[in-house]
PDB file of C-alpha atoms in Angstrom:
ATOM      1  CA  MET A  12      91.058 -40.127 -16.053  1.00 91.00           C
ATOM      2  CA  LEU A  13      87.557 -41.118 -16.621  1.00 97.00           C
ATOM      3  CA  TYR A  14      84.557 -41.545 -14.645  1.00 98.00           C
ATOM      4  CA  ALA A  15      80.860 -42.028 -14.620  1.00 98.00           C
ATOM      5  CA  LYS A  16      78.156 -40.977 -12.431  1.00 98.00           C
ATOM      6  CA  ILE A  17      76.554 -45.047 -11.614  1.00 98.00           C
ATOM      7  CA  GLU A  18      72.197 -44.827 -10.540  1.00 97.00           C
ATOM      8  CA  ASN A  19      70.903 -48.487  -9.642  1.00 95.00           C
ATOM      9  CA  GLY A  20      73.863 -50.104 -10.645  1.00 94.00           C
ATOM     10  CA  ALA A  21      73.582 -48.240 -14.372  1.00 96.00           C
ATOM     11  CA  VAL A  22      75.381 -45.376 -15.808  1.00 97.00           C
ATOM     12  CA  ALA A  23      73.460 -42.384 -15.446  1.00 97.00           C
ATOM     13  CA  GLN A  24      75.835 -40.223 -17.232  1.00 97.00           C
ATOM     14  CA  TYR A  25      79.352 -40.444 -19.414  1.00 98.00           C
ATOM     15  CA  PRO A  26      81.898 -39.047 -19.530  1.00 97.00           C
ATOM     16  CA  TYR A  27      81.467 -37.263 -16.090  1.00 97.00           C
ATOM     17  CA  SER A  28      83.626 -34.447 -14.514  1.00 97.00           C
ATOM     18  CA  PHE A  29      84.336 -32.655 -11.495  1.00 97.00           C
ATOM     19  CA  SER A  30      82.134 -29.707 -12.996  1.00 97.00           C
ATOM     20  CA  ASN A  31      78.826 -32.273 -13.007  1.00 97.00           C
ATOM     21  CA  LEU A  32      79.667 -33.071  -9.731  1.00 97.00           C
ATOM     22  CA  ARG A  33      79.734 -29.583  -8.408  1.00 97.00           C
ATOM     23  CA  LYS A  34      76.379 -28.310 -10.458  1.00 97.00           C
ATOM     24  CA  ASP A  35      74.601 -32.141  -9.197  1.00 97.00           C
ATOM     25  CA  ASN A  36      75.447 -30.481  -5.878  1.00 96.00           C
ATOM     26  CA  GLN A  37      75.214 -27.065  -6.039  1.00 96.00           C
ATOM     27  CA  ASN A  38      74.452 -26.772  -1.761  1.00 96.00           C
ATOM     28  CA  THR A  39      78.205 -29.049  -0.765  1.00 95.00           C
ATOM     29  CA  SER A  40      81.708 -27.541  -1.059  1.00 95.00           C
ATOM     30  CA  PHE A  41      84.067 -30.128  -2.865  1.00 96.00           C
ATOM     31  CA  PRO A  42      87.855 -29.570  -3.026  1.00 95.00           C
ATOM     32  CA  LYS A  43      89.716 -29.817  -6.409  1.00 93.00           C
ATOM     33  CA  THR A  44      90.849 -32.669  -5.993  1.00 94.00           C
ATOM     34  CA  SER A  45      87.521 -34.729  -5.089  1.00 95.00           C
ATOM     35  CA  MET A  46      87.507 -36.722  -8.422  1.00 96.00           C
ATOM     36  CA  ALA A  47      91.122 -38.276  -7.515  1.00 95.00           C
ATOM     37  CA  ASP A  48      89.612 -39.377  -3.320  1.00 96.00           C
ATOM     38  CA  GLU A  49      87.422 -42.830  -4.199  1.00 95.00           C
ATOM     39  CA  SER A  50      85.619 -42.613  -1.138  1.00 96.00           C
ATOM     40  CA  ILE A  51      84.086 -39.126  -2.433  1.00 96.00           C
ATOM     41  CA  ARG A  52      83.453 -40.825  -5.193  1.00 97.00           C
ATOM     42  CA  SER A  53      81.218 -43.005  -3.907  1.00 96.00           C
ATOM     43  CA  ASP A  54      79.694 -41.293  -1.607  1.00 96.00           C
ATOM     44  CA  TYR A  55      77.795 -39.707  -4.646  1.00 97.00           C
ATOM     45  CA  GLY A  56      77.627 -42.414  -7.262  1.00 97.00           C
ATOM     46  CA  VAL A  57      80.757 -41.643  -9.166  1.00 98.00           C
ATOM     47  CA  VAL A  58      83.010 -44.466 -10.303  1.00 98.00           C
ATOM     48  CA  GLU A  59      86.793 -44.606 -12.412  1.00 97.00           C
ATOM     49  CA  VAL A  60      86.280 -45.691 -15.491  1.00 98.00           C
ATOM     50  CA  ILE A  61      89.091 -48.105 -16.978  1.00 97.00           C
ATOM     51  CA  SER A  62      90.687 -46.215 -20.243  1.00 95.00           C
ATOM     52  CA  LEU A  63      90.779 -48.055 -23.458  1.00 93.00           C
ATOM     53  CA  GLY A  64      92.792 -47.006 -26.276  1.00 92.00           C
ATOM     54  CA  ILE A  65      90.632 -46.588 -29.755  1.00 94.00           C
ATOM     55  CA  PRO A  66      91.127 -50.679 -31.670  1.00 94.00           C
ATOM     56  CA  GLN A  67      92.729 -49.588 -35.185  1.00 90.00           C
ATOM     57  CA  SER A  68      90.910 -50.741 -37.881  1.00 90.00           C
ATOM     58  CA  GLU A  69      91.855 -50.686 -41.576  1.00 85.00           C
ATOM     59  CA  THR A  70      88.189 -52.135 -41.966  1.00 91.00           C
ATOM     60  CA  HIS A  71      85.268 -50.525 -38.913  1.00 95.00           C
ATOM     61  CA  ASN A  72      85.060 -47.136 -37.249  1.00 95.00           C
ATOM     62  CA  SER A  73      84.613 -47.206 -33.323  1.00 96.00           C
ATOM     63  CA  SER A  74      82.360 -44.841 -31.139  1.00 96.00           C
ATOM     64  CA  GLU A  75      82.889 -44.830 -27.534  1.00 96.00           C
ATOM     65  CA  GLY A  76      79.532 -46.828 -25.868  1.00 96.00           C
ATOM     66  CA  ASP A  77      78.741 -46.316 -22.077  1.00 96.00           C
ATOM     67  CA  PRO A  78      81.082 -48.345 -19.723  1.00 97.00           C
ATOM     68  CA  GLU A  79      80.392 -51.747 -18.112  1.00 96.00           C
ATOM     69  CA  LEU A  80      81.112 -53.656 -14.951  1.00 96.00           C
ATOM     70  CA  ILE A  81      83.926 -55.787 -16.144  1.00 95.00           C
ATOM     71  CA  ASN A  82      85.223 -58.556 -12.907  1.00 95.00           C
ATOM     72  CA  GLY A  83      84.029 -55.716 -10.793  1.00 94.00           C
ATOM     73  CA  SER A  84      85.563 -53.116 -13.145  1.00 96.00           C
ATOM     74  CA  TRP A  85      83.644 -50.096 -14.617  1.00 97.00           C
ATOM     75  CA  THR A  86      85.675 -50.436 -18.826  1.00 97.00           C
ATOM     76  CA  GLN A  87      85.392 -48.160 -21.505  1.00 97.00           C
ATOM     77  CA  VAL A  88      83.439 -49.474 -24.344  1.00 96.00           C
ATOM     78  CA  TRP A  89      84.184 -49.144 -28.028  1.00 97.00           C
ATOM     79  CA  ASN A  90      81.900 -49.835 -30.916  1.00 96.00           C
ATOM     80  CA  GLN A  91      82.771 -51.352 -34.303  1.00 96.00           C
ATOM     81  CA  THR A  92      80.837 -50.355 -37.702  1.00 97.00           C
ATOM     82  CA  PRO A  93      82.159 -52.150 -41.428  1.00 96.00           C
ATOM     83  CA  LYS A  94      83.665 -49.113 -42.710  1.00 94.00           C
ATOM     84  CA  THR A  95      81.160 -47.914 -45.941  1.00 95.00           C
ATOM     85  CA  ALA A  96      82.472 -48.664 -49.698  1.00 92.00           C
ATOM     86  CA  GLU A  97      83.382 -45.118 -49.892  1.00 93.00           C
ATOM     87  CA  GLU A  98      85.467 -45.056 -46.642  1.00 93.00           C
ATOM     88  CA  LEU A  99      87.084 -48.077 -47.503  1.00 92.00           C
ATOM     89  CA  ASP A 100      88.031 -46.820 -51.049  1.00 93.00           C
ATOM     90  CA  GLN A 101      88.660 -43.480 -48.774  1.00 93.00           C
ATOM     91  CA  GLN A 102      91.244 -45.485 -46.666  1.00 91.00           C
ATOM     92  CA  VAL A 103      92.925 -47.291 -49.654  1.00 93.00           C
ATOM     93  CA  GLN A 104      93.521 -43.662 -51.678  1.00 93.00           C
ATOM     94  CA  ALA A 105      95.333 -42.502 -48.215  1.00 93.00           C
ATOM     95  CA  ASN A 106      97.297 -45.465 -47.897  1.00 93.00           C
ATOM     96  CA  ARG A 107      98.687 -45.394 -51.331  1.00 94.00           C
ATOM     97  CA  LEU A 108      99.208 -41.641 -51.114  1.00 94.00           C
ATOM     98  CA  ALA A 109     101.461 -42.299 -47.552  1.00 94.00           C
ATOM     99  CA  GLU A 110     103.558 -44.792 -50.197  1.00 95.00           C
ATOM    100  CA  TYR A 111     103.649 -42.763 -52.874  1.00 95.00           C
ATOM    101  CA  GLY A 112     105.566 -40.336 -51.157  1.00 94.00           C
ATOM    102  CA  THR A 113     105.334 -36.624 -52.236  1.00 94.00           C
ATOM    103  CA  PRO A 114     105.642 -35.548 -56.071  1.00 95.00           C
ATOM    104  CA  GLU A 115     109.326 -34.926 -55.080  1.00 95.00           C
ATOM    105  CA  MET A 116     110.155 -37.772 -52.971  1.00 95.00           C
ATOM    106  CA  GLN A 117     108.956 -40.177 -56.720  1.00 95.00           C
ATOM    107  CA  ILE A 118     110.153 -37.867 -58.784  1.00 95.00           C
ATOM    108  CA  GLU A 119     113.710 -38.176 -56.900  1.00 95.00           C
ATOM    109  CA  PHE A 120     112.853 -42.027 -56.760  1.00 94.00           C
ATOM    110  CA  ILE A 121     112.568 -41.549 -61.218  1.00 95.00           C
ATOM    111  CA  THR A 122     115.556 -39.734 -61.338  1.00 96.00           C
ATOM    112  CA  GLU A 123     118.149 -42.627 -59.206  1.00 96.00           C
ATOM    113  CA  GLN A 124     116.026 -45.615 -59.814  1.00 95.00           C
ATOM    114  CA  GLY A 125     114.789 -45.179 -62.915  1.00 95.00           C
ATOM    115  CA  LEU A 126     110.910 -44.947 -65.211  1.00 95.00           C
ATOM    116  CA  GLU A 127     110.556 -49.469 -64.201  1.00 96.00           C
ATOM    117  CA  ALA A 128     111.447 -49.121 -61.089  1.00 95.00           C
ATOM    118  CA  TRP A 129     108.812 -46.598 -59.734  1.00 95.00           C
ATOM    119  CA  GLN A 130     106.417 -48.607 -62.098  1.00 95.00           C
ATOM    120  CA  ALA A 131     106.736 -51.241 -60.563  1.00 95.00           C
ATOM    121  CA  ASN A 132     106.934 -50.076 -57.288  1.00 94.00           C
ATOM    122  CA  VAL A 133     104.212 -47.698 -57.953  1.00 94.00           C
ATOM    123  CA  ALA A 134     102.233 -51.498 -58.900  1.00 95.00           C
ATOM    124  CA  ASP A 135     103.665 -52.904 -55.814  1.00 95.00           C
ATOM    125  CA  ILE A 136     101.892 -50.743 -54.035  1.00 95.00           C
ATOM    126  CA  LYS A 137      98.628 -50.889 -56.319  1.00 94.00           C
ATOM    127  CA  ALA A 138      98.821 -54.439 -55.182  1.00 95.00           C
ATOM    128  CA  LYS A 139      99.018 -54.105 -52.141  1.00 94.00           C
ATOM    129  CA  TYR A 140      96.275 -51.718 -51.242  1.00 91.00           C
ATOM    130  CA  PRO A 141      93.387 -52.581 -53.784  1.00 90.00           C
ATOM    131  CA  LYS A 142      90.642 -50.579 -54.618  1.00 83.00           C
ATOM    132  CA  SER A 143      86.977 -52.731 -53.746  1.00 72.00           C
TER     133      SER A 143
END
């Protein structure tokens, strides 16, 4: 579970953990299950944050931002920034290498289907993942 400390309706600390709760309230004894207890969390301004998966994109990088209150629930937020030309080229290379397979697989392909078939396969992969 993800948690955030909320003060005056805004995120004061994220992520927030049981260790943070104990450190912030050193004169208070908490059971180990405190973060699962909504009434304890509420007393100390701690909210559960709805976790969203990291957005997957070939063209953008994702970085986690502070949670936002959306429809009454604190929700994880992901910021998207465009990948640089270098990052895009690296992604193209990685995609191509994954599709080409290992050198052993390529040799097996050539042995079983011939050099021309392998060259056609390489051309198809390069067309699928063109360099920018």
